[in-house]
Amino acid sequence: MGTIALQLYSIDGVDDETATKVEEVADAGFDGVEFAGIDGSDRDVAEALAETGVEAPSAHVGLEELENDLEGVVERYADLGVSEFVVPYLPPEHFESREAIEETADRLSAVAADLPDGTRLHYHNHDHEFVEVDGEPALVALLSLTDDVLLEPDLGWIGTADHDPVDFLEEYADRVSLVHVKDYEDGGQPVEGGTGDLDLEAVAEVADREGMEWLIYEHEERQDSYETARNGAGYLAPYR
């Protein structure tokens, strides 16, 4: 594994513009950031990335925004170095039946097909995508219906859904380049990295063996503090 990043949603509660957050994330020791929207000017963000050497491989962008203005989204984020677009969430009704899953797959596949060369679409899971539909988890069905859509597996949510995150990561490794590392306790409570049940050493071993590109830290419980970023960088740094 070569690179570690922070999902900026982890510090969403900090009252700074995105450019300042990029600088703080660099100081914490991360190699990259994953956007969850941008506060402030894109130019300031681009300058912060250039000055710090931090990369921006990916951005979370809603499916409807991608459907309505794909060209504009791609053009905006290309100026920041982003080539990986991640649909961060779809509500449970998109996975409640085979018909719903097929419709979801069609929408995701249509966006993926329209992306320009050098860019890719991913889907980021929560736990509700693991509801059983016709004898298998809805997420598994979705993957079988979307050859051109990658998965950004959120390991904390996979564990919350009572599936083994490491086993799932290994089974679907050919669909993964971005890994959301979120530590959790039994029962699904997110915790600071290194204090919960996630076997990060095993995760990193799979990621390294399978050539996954980024370990992306996310923690949702202390979004108003840069301490979250510092803790996350220290947690992931041994697995660069």
Tab-separated table of C-alpha atoms in Angstrom:
chain	number	residue	atom	x	y	z
A	1	MET	CA	0.000	0.000	0.000
A	2	GLY	CA	1.472	3.334	-0.945
A	3	THR	CA	-0.886	6.154	-0.033
A	4	ILE	CA	-3.201	7.230	2.767
A	5	ALA	CA	-5.927	9.864	2.614
A	6	LEU	CA	-8.567	11.506	4.772
A	7	GLN	CA	-12.221	11.719	3.794
A	8	LEU	CA	-12.836	15.381	4.574
A	9	TYR	CA	-16.304	14.614	5.920
A	10	SER	CA	-14.386	13.458	9.002
A	11	ILE	CA	-13.672	17.110	9.831
A	12	ASP	CA	-16.869	18.568	8.411
A	13	GLY	CA	-17.637	20.351	11.672
A	14	VAL	CA	-14.424	22.389	11.648
A	15	ASP	CA	-15.299	25.967	10.691
A	16	ASP	CA	-12.600	26.380	8.046
A	17	GLU	CA	-12.685	26.490	4.275
A	18	THR	CA	-11.537	23.436	2.353
A	19	ALA	CA	-8.173	24.958	1.414
A	20	THR	CA	-7.273	25.367	5.089
A	21	LYS	CA	-8.402	21.824	5.787
A	22	VAL	CA	-6.092	20.552	3.046
A	23	GLU	CA	-3.176	22.311	4.746
A	24	GLU	CA	-4.084	20.808	8.127
A	25	VAL	CA	-4.465	17.340	6.623
A	26	ALA	CA	-1.008	17.671	5.083
A	27	ASP	CA	0.434	18.695	8.450
A	28	ALA	CA	-1.228	15.653	10.021
A	29	GLY	CA	0.704	13.396	7.657
A	30	PHE	CA	-1.761	12.295	4.997
A	31	ASP	CA	-0.816	11.917	1.344
A	32	GLY	CA	-4.275	12.759	0.039
A	33	VAL	CA	-7.794	13.989	0.620
A	34	GLU	CA	-11.149	12.769	-0.566
A	35	PHE	CA	-13.614	15.599	-1.078
A	36	ALA	CA	-17.150	15.692	0.300
A	37	GLY	CA	-18.088	19.009	-1.246
A	38	ILE	CA	-15.928	22.144	-1.304
A	39	ASP	CA	-16.209	25.209	0.931
A	40	GLY	CA	-14.525	28.303	-0.449
A	41	SER	CA	-12.968	28.808	-3.847
A	42	ASP	CA	-11.702	26.011	-6.048
A	43	ARG	CA	-8.645	28.129	-6.857
A	44	ASP	CA	-7.669	28.302	-3.189
A	45	VAL	CA	-8.069	24.535	-2.902
A	46	ALA	CA	-5.917	23.967	-5.993
A	47	GLU	CA	-3.222	26.233	-4.562
A	48	ALA	CA	-3.304	24.403	-1.220
A	49	LEU	CA	-2.939	21.051	-2.971
A	50	ALA	CA	-0.016	22.325	-5.044
A	51	GLU	CA	1.764	23.938	-2.104
A	52	THR	CA	1.416	20.934	0.206
A	53	GLY	CA	1.879	18.160	-2.346
A	54	VAL	CA	-1.336	16.542	-1.138
A	55	GLU	CA	-3.212	14.625	-3.832
A	56	ALA	CA	-6.970	14.557	-4.360
A	57	PRO	CA	-7.741	11.230	-6.013
A	58	SER	CA	-11.464	11.118	-5.347
A	59	ALA	CA	-14.626	13.028	-4.527
A	60	HIS	CA	-17.999	12.040	-3.113
A	61	VAL	CA	-20.712	13.361	-5.430
A	62	GLY	CA	-24.426	12.560	-5.294
A	63	LEU	CA	-25.902	10.415	-8.048
A	64	GLU	CA	-28.449	13.036	-9.101
A	65	GLU	CA	-25.733	15.674	-9.433
A	66	LEU	CA	-23.733	13.325	-11.629
A	67	GLU	CA	-26.790	12.557	-13.732
A	68	ASN	CA	-27.775	16.206	-14.122
A	69	ASP	CA	-24.370	17.786	-14.786
A	70	LEU	CA	-21.758	15.106	-15.370
A	71	GLU	CA	-19.641	17.221	-17.689
A	72	GLY	CA	-19.600	20.126	-15.247
A	73	VAL	CA	-18.731	17.921	-12.272
A	74	VAL	CA	-15.891	16.209	-14.114
A	75	GLU	CA	-14.501	19.501	-15.405
A	76	ARG	CA	-14.603	21.143	-11.983
A	77	TYR	CA	-12.857	18.321	-10.176
A	78	ALA	CA	-10.351	17.659	-12.964
A	79	ASP	CA	-8.788	21.012	-12.111
A	80	LEU	CA	-8.110	19.569	-8.637
A	81	GLY	CA	-6.678	16.282	-9.888
A	82	VAL	CA	-9.740	14.155	-9.147
A	83	SER	CA	-10.352	11.166	-11.409
A	84	GLU	CA	-12.412	8.906	-9.131
A	85	PHE	CA	-16.055	9.820	-8.487
A	86	VAL	CA	-17.870	8.133	-5.627
A	87	VAL	CA	-21.623	8.009	-5.088
A	88	PRO	CA	-21.624	8.286	-1.290
A	89	TYR	CA	-25.137	7.132	-0.423
A	90	LEU	CA	-28.456	5.952	-1.786
A	91	PRO	CA	-31.468	5.419	0.510
A	92	PRO	CA	-32.637	1.931	1.530
A	93	GLU	CA	-35.513	1.890	-0.969
A	94	HIS	CA	-32.948	1.585	-3.761
A	95	PHE	CA	-32.073	-1.879	-2.452
A	96	GLU	CA	-35.345	-3.261	-1.085
A	97	SER	CA	-36.254	-5.496	-4.049
A	98	ARG	CA	-34.699	-7.048	-7.121
A	99	GLU	CA	-36.455	-4.481	-9.294
A	100	ALA	CA	-35.104	-1.614	-7.184
A	101	ILE	CA	-31.569	-3.014	-7.358
A	102	GLU	CA	-31.799	-3.369	-11.134
A	103	GLU	CA	-32.962	0.231	-11.487
A	104	THR	CA	-30.120	1.402	-9.242
A	105	ALA	CA	-27.641	-0.627	-11.277
A	106	ASP	CA	-28.933	0.873	-14.516
A	107	ARG	CA	-28.545	4.423	-13.213
A	108	LEU	CA	-25.026	3.847	-11.927
A	109	SER	CA	-23.987	2.049	-15.103
A	110	ALA	CA	-25.307	4.883	-17.260
A	111	VAL	CA	-23.175	7.421	-15.402
A	112	ALA	CA	-20.127	5.151	-15.546
A	113	ALA	CA	-20.559	4.727	-19.302
A	114	ASP	CA	-20.672	8.492	-19.845
A	115	LEU	CA	-17.539	9.287	-17.849
A	116	PRO	CA	-14.545	10.295	-19.974
A	117	ASP	CA	-11.478	8.105	-20.320
A	118	GLY	CA	-9.284	8.201	-17.249
A	119	THR	CA	-12.157	8.638	-14.798
A	120	ARG	CA	-14.141	6.001	-12.915
A	121	LEU	CA	-17.311	5.641	-10.860
A	122	HIS	CA	-17.497	3.984	-7.438
A	123	TYR	CA	-20.298	3.272	-4.983
A	124	HIS	CA	-19.740	3.743	-1.233
A	125	ASN	CA	-21.767	1.408	0.960
A	126	HIS	CA	-23.477	1.748	4.310
A	127	ASP	CA	-25.102	-1.181	6.120
A	128	HIS	CA	-28.573	-1.160	4.543
A	129	GLU	CA	-27.180	-2.471	1.247
A	130	PHE	CA	-26.633	-5.810	2.988
A	131	VAL	CA	-30.349	-6.557	3.293
A	132	GLU	CA	-31.083	-10.007	1.881
A	133	VAL	CA	-32.924	-9.946	-1.446
A	134	ASP	CA	-33.612	-13.250	-3.180
A	135	GLY	CA	-31.106	-15.002	-0.964
A	136	GLU	CA	-28.134	-12.660	-1.279
A	137	PRO	CA	-27.086	-9.241	0.025
A	138	ALA	CA	-28.403	-6.431	-2.142
A	139	LEU	CA	-24.878	-5.053	-2.527
A	140	VAL	CA	-23.682	-8.346	-3.979
A	141	ALA	CA	-26.545	-8.264	-6.468
A	142	LEU	CA	-25.665	-4.678	-7.375
A	143	LEU	CA	-22.055	-5.621	-8.051
A	144	SER	CA	-23.134	-8.485	-10.296
A	145	LEU	CA	-25.196	-6.046	-12.380
A	146	THR	CA	-22.603	-3.256	-12.731
A	147	ASP	CA	-19.404	-4.342	-14.445
A	148	ASP	CA	-18.135	-0.778	-14.904
A	149	VAL	CA	-18.910	0.469	-11.385
A	150	LEU	CA	-16.289	-0.003	-8.692
A	151	LEU	CA	-16.944	-0.331	-4.968
A	152	GLU	CA	-15.516	1.908	-2.285
A	153	PRO	CA	-16.047	-0.494	0.618
A	154	ASP	CA	-16.713	1.172	3.956
A	155	LEU	CA	-15.246	-1.420	6.283
A	156	GLY	CA	-16.980	-0.068	9.372
A	157	TRP	CA	-20.412	-0.322	7.800
A	158	ILE	CA	-19.618	-3.806	6.501
A	159	GLY	CA	-18.803	-4.872	10.047
A	160	THR	CA	-21.927	-3.164	11.346
A	161	ALA	CA	-23.927	-5.276	8.893
A	162	ASP	CA	-22.450	-8.417	10.529
A	163	HIS	CA	-20.181	-9.267	7.621
A	164	ASP	CA	-16.443	-9.722	7.994
A	165	PRO	CA	-14.789	-6.633	6.457
A	166	VAL	CA	-11.551	-8.398	5.572
A	167	ASP	CA	-13.288	-11.357	3.946
A	168	PHE	CA	-15.554	-9.041	1.955
A	169	LEU	CA	-12.623	-6.895	0.839
A	170	GLU	CA	-10.741	-9.961	-0.323
A	171	GLU	CA	-13.714	-11.475	-2.142
A	172	TYR	CA	-14.413	-8.324	-4.153
A	173	ALA	CA	-10.838	-7.096	-4.488
A	174	ASP	CA	-11.104	-6.851	-8.266
A	175	ARG	CA	-13.744	-4.128	-7.835
A	176	VAL	CA	-11.805	-2.018	-5.308
A	177	SER	CA	-9.134	0.664	-5.585
A	178	LEU	CA	-10.302	2.990	-2.773
A	179	VAL	CA	-10.833	1.540	0.718
A	180	HIS	CA	-12.741	3.403	3.423
A	181	VAL	CA	-11.067	2.555	6.710
A	182	LYS	CA	-13.479	3.145	9.565
A	183	ASP	CA	-12.909	1.470	12.921
A	184	TYR	CA	-15.953	0.321	14.856
A	185	GLU	CA	-17.043	-1.521	17.975
A	186	ASP	CA	-19.309	-4.532	18.131
A	187	GLY	CA	-22.803	-3.224	17.498
A	188	GLY	CA	-21.688	-0.673	14.930
A	189	GLN	CA	-20.524	2.294	17.014
A	190	PRO	CA	-17.760	4.156	15.102
A	191	VAL	CA	-14.624	4.775	17.161
A	192	GLU	CA	-11.219	6.360	16.674
A	193	GLY	CA	-8.897	4.254	14.564
A	194	GLY	CA	-7.091	1.585	16.534
A	195	THR	CA	-9.578	1.414	19.409
A	196	GLY	CA	-12.191	-0.864	17.850
A	197	ASP	CA	-12.622	-4.235	16.189
A	198	LEU	CA	-11.255	-3.594	12.689
A	199	ASP	CA	-8.182	-5.699	11.883
A	200	LEU	CA	-6.231	-3.030	10.016
A	201	GLU	CA	-3.162	-5.206	9.577
A	202	ALA	CA	-5.236	-7.796	7.715
A	203	VAL	CA	-6.941	-5.059	5.686
A	204	ALA	CA	-3.585	-3.587	4.670
A	205	GLU	CA	-2.260	-7.013	3.727
A	206	VAL	CA	-5.173	-7.595	1.350
A	207	ALA	CA	-4.942	-4.069	-0.050
A	208	ASP	CA	-1.226	-4.399	-0.709
A	209	ARG	CA	-1.495	-7.857	-2.260
A	210	GLU	CA	-4.366	-6.840	-4.531
A	211	GLY	CA	-2.870	-3.515	-5.621
A	212	MET	CA	-5.503	-1.241	-4.087
A	213	GLU	CA	-4.459	2.370	-4.415
A	214	TRP	CA	-5.688	4.282	-1.357
A	215	LEU	CA	-6.543	3.638	2.276
A	216	ILE	CA	-8.946	6.462	3.141
A	217	TYR	CA	-9.602	7.179	6.802
A	218	GLU	CA	-13.043	8.253	7.967
A	219	HIS	CA	-14.351	8.917	11.454
A	220	GLU	CA	-17.742	10.519	12.024
A	221	GLU	CA	-17.842	11.171	15.750
A	222	ARG	CA	-15.357	14.056	16.215
A	223	GLN	CA	-15.925	16.163	13.127
A	224	ASP	CA	-15.213	19.446	14.912
A	225	SER	CA	-11.566	18.694	15.672
A	226	TYR	CA	-8.360	18.327	13.642
A	227	GLU	CA	-7.320	15.810	16.276
A	228	THR	CA	-9.395	13.324	14.287
A	229	ALA	CA	-7.091	13.878	11.303
A	230	ARG	CA	-3.948	13.527	13.393
A	231	ASN	CA	-5.181	10.323	15.002
A	232	GLY	CA	-6.191	8.912	11.636
A	233	ALA	CA	-2.836	9.645	10.049
A	234	GLY	CA	-1.026	7.964	12.914
A	235	TYR	CA	-3.332	4.960	12.622
A	236	LEU	CA	-2.723	4.443	8.902
A	237	ALA	CA	0.908	5.575	8.598
A	238	PRO	CA	2.488	2.180	9.420
A	239	TYR	CA	0.659	0.666	6.443
A	240	ARG	CA	1.933	3.001	3.703
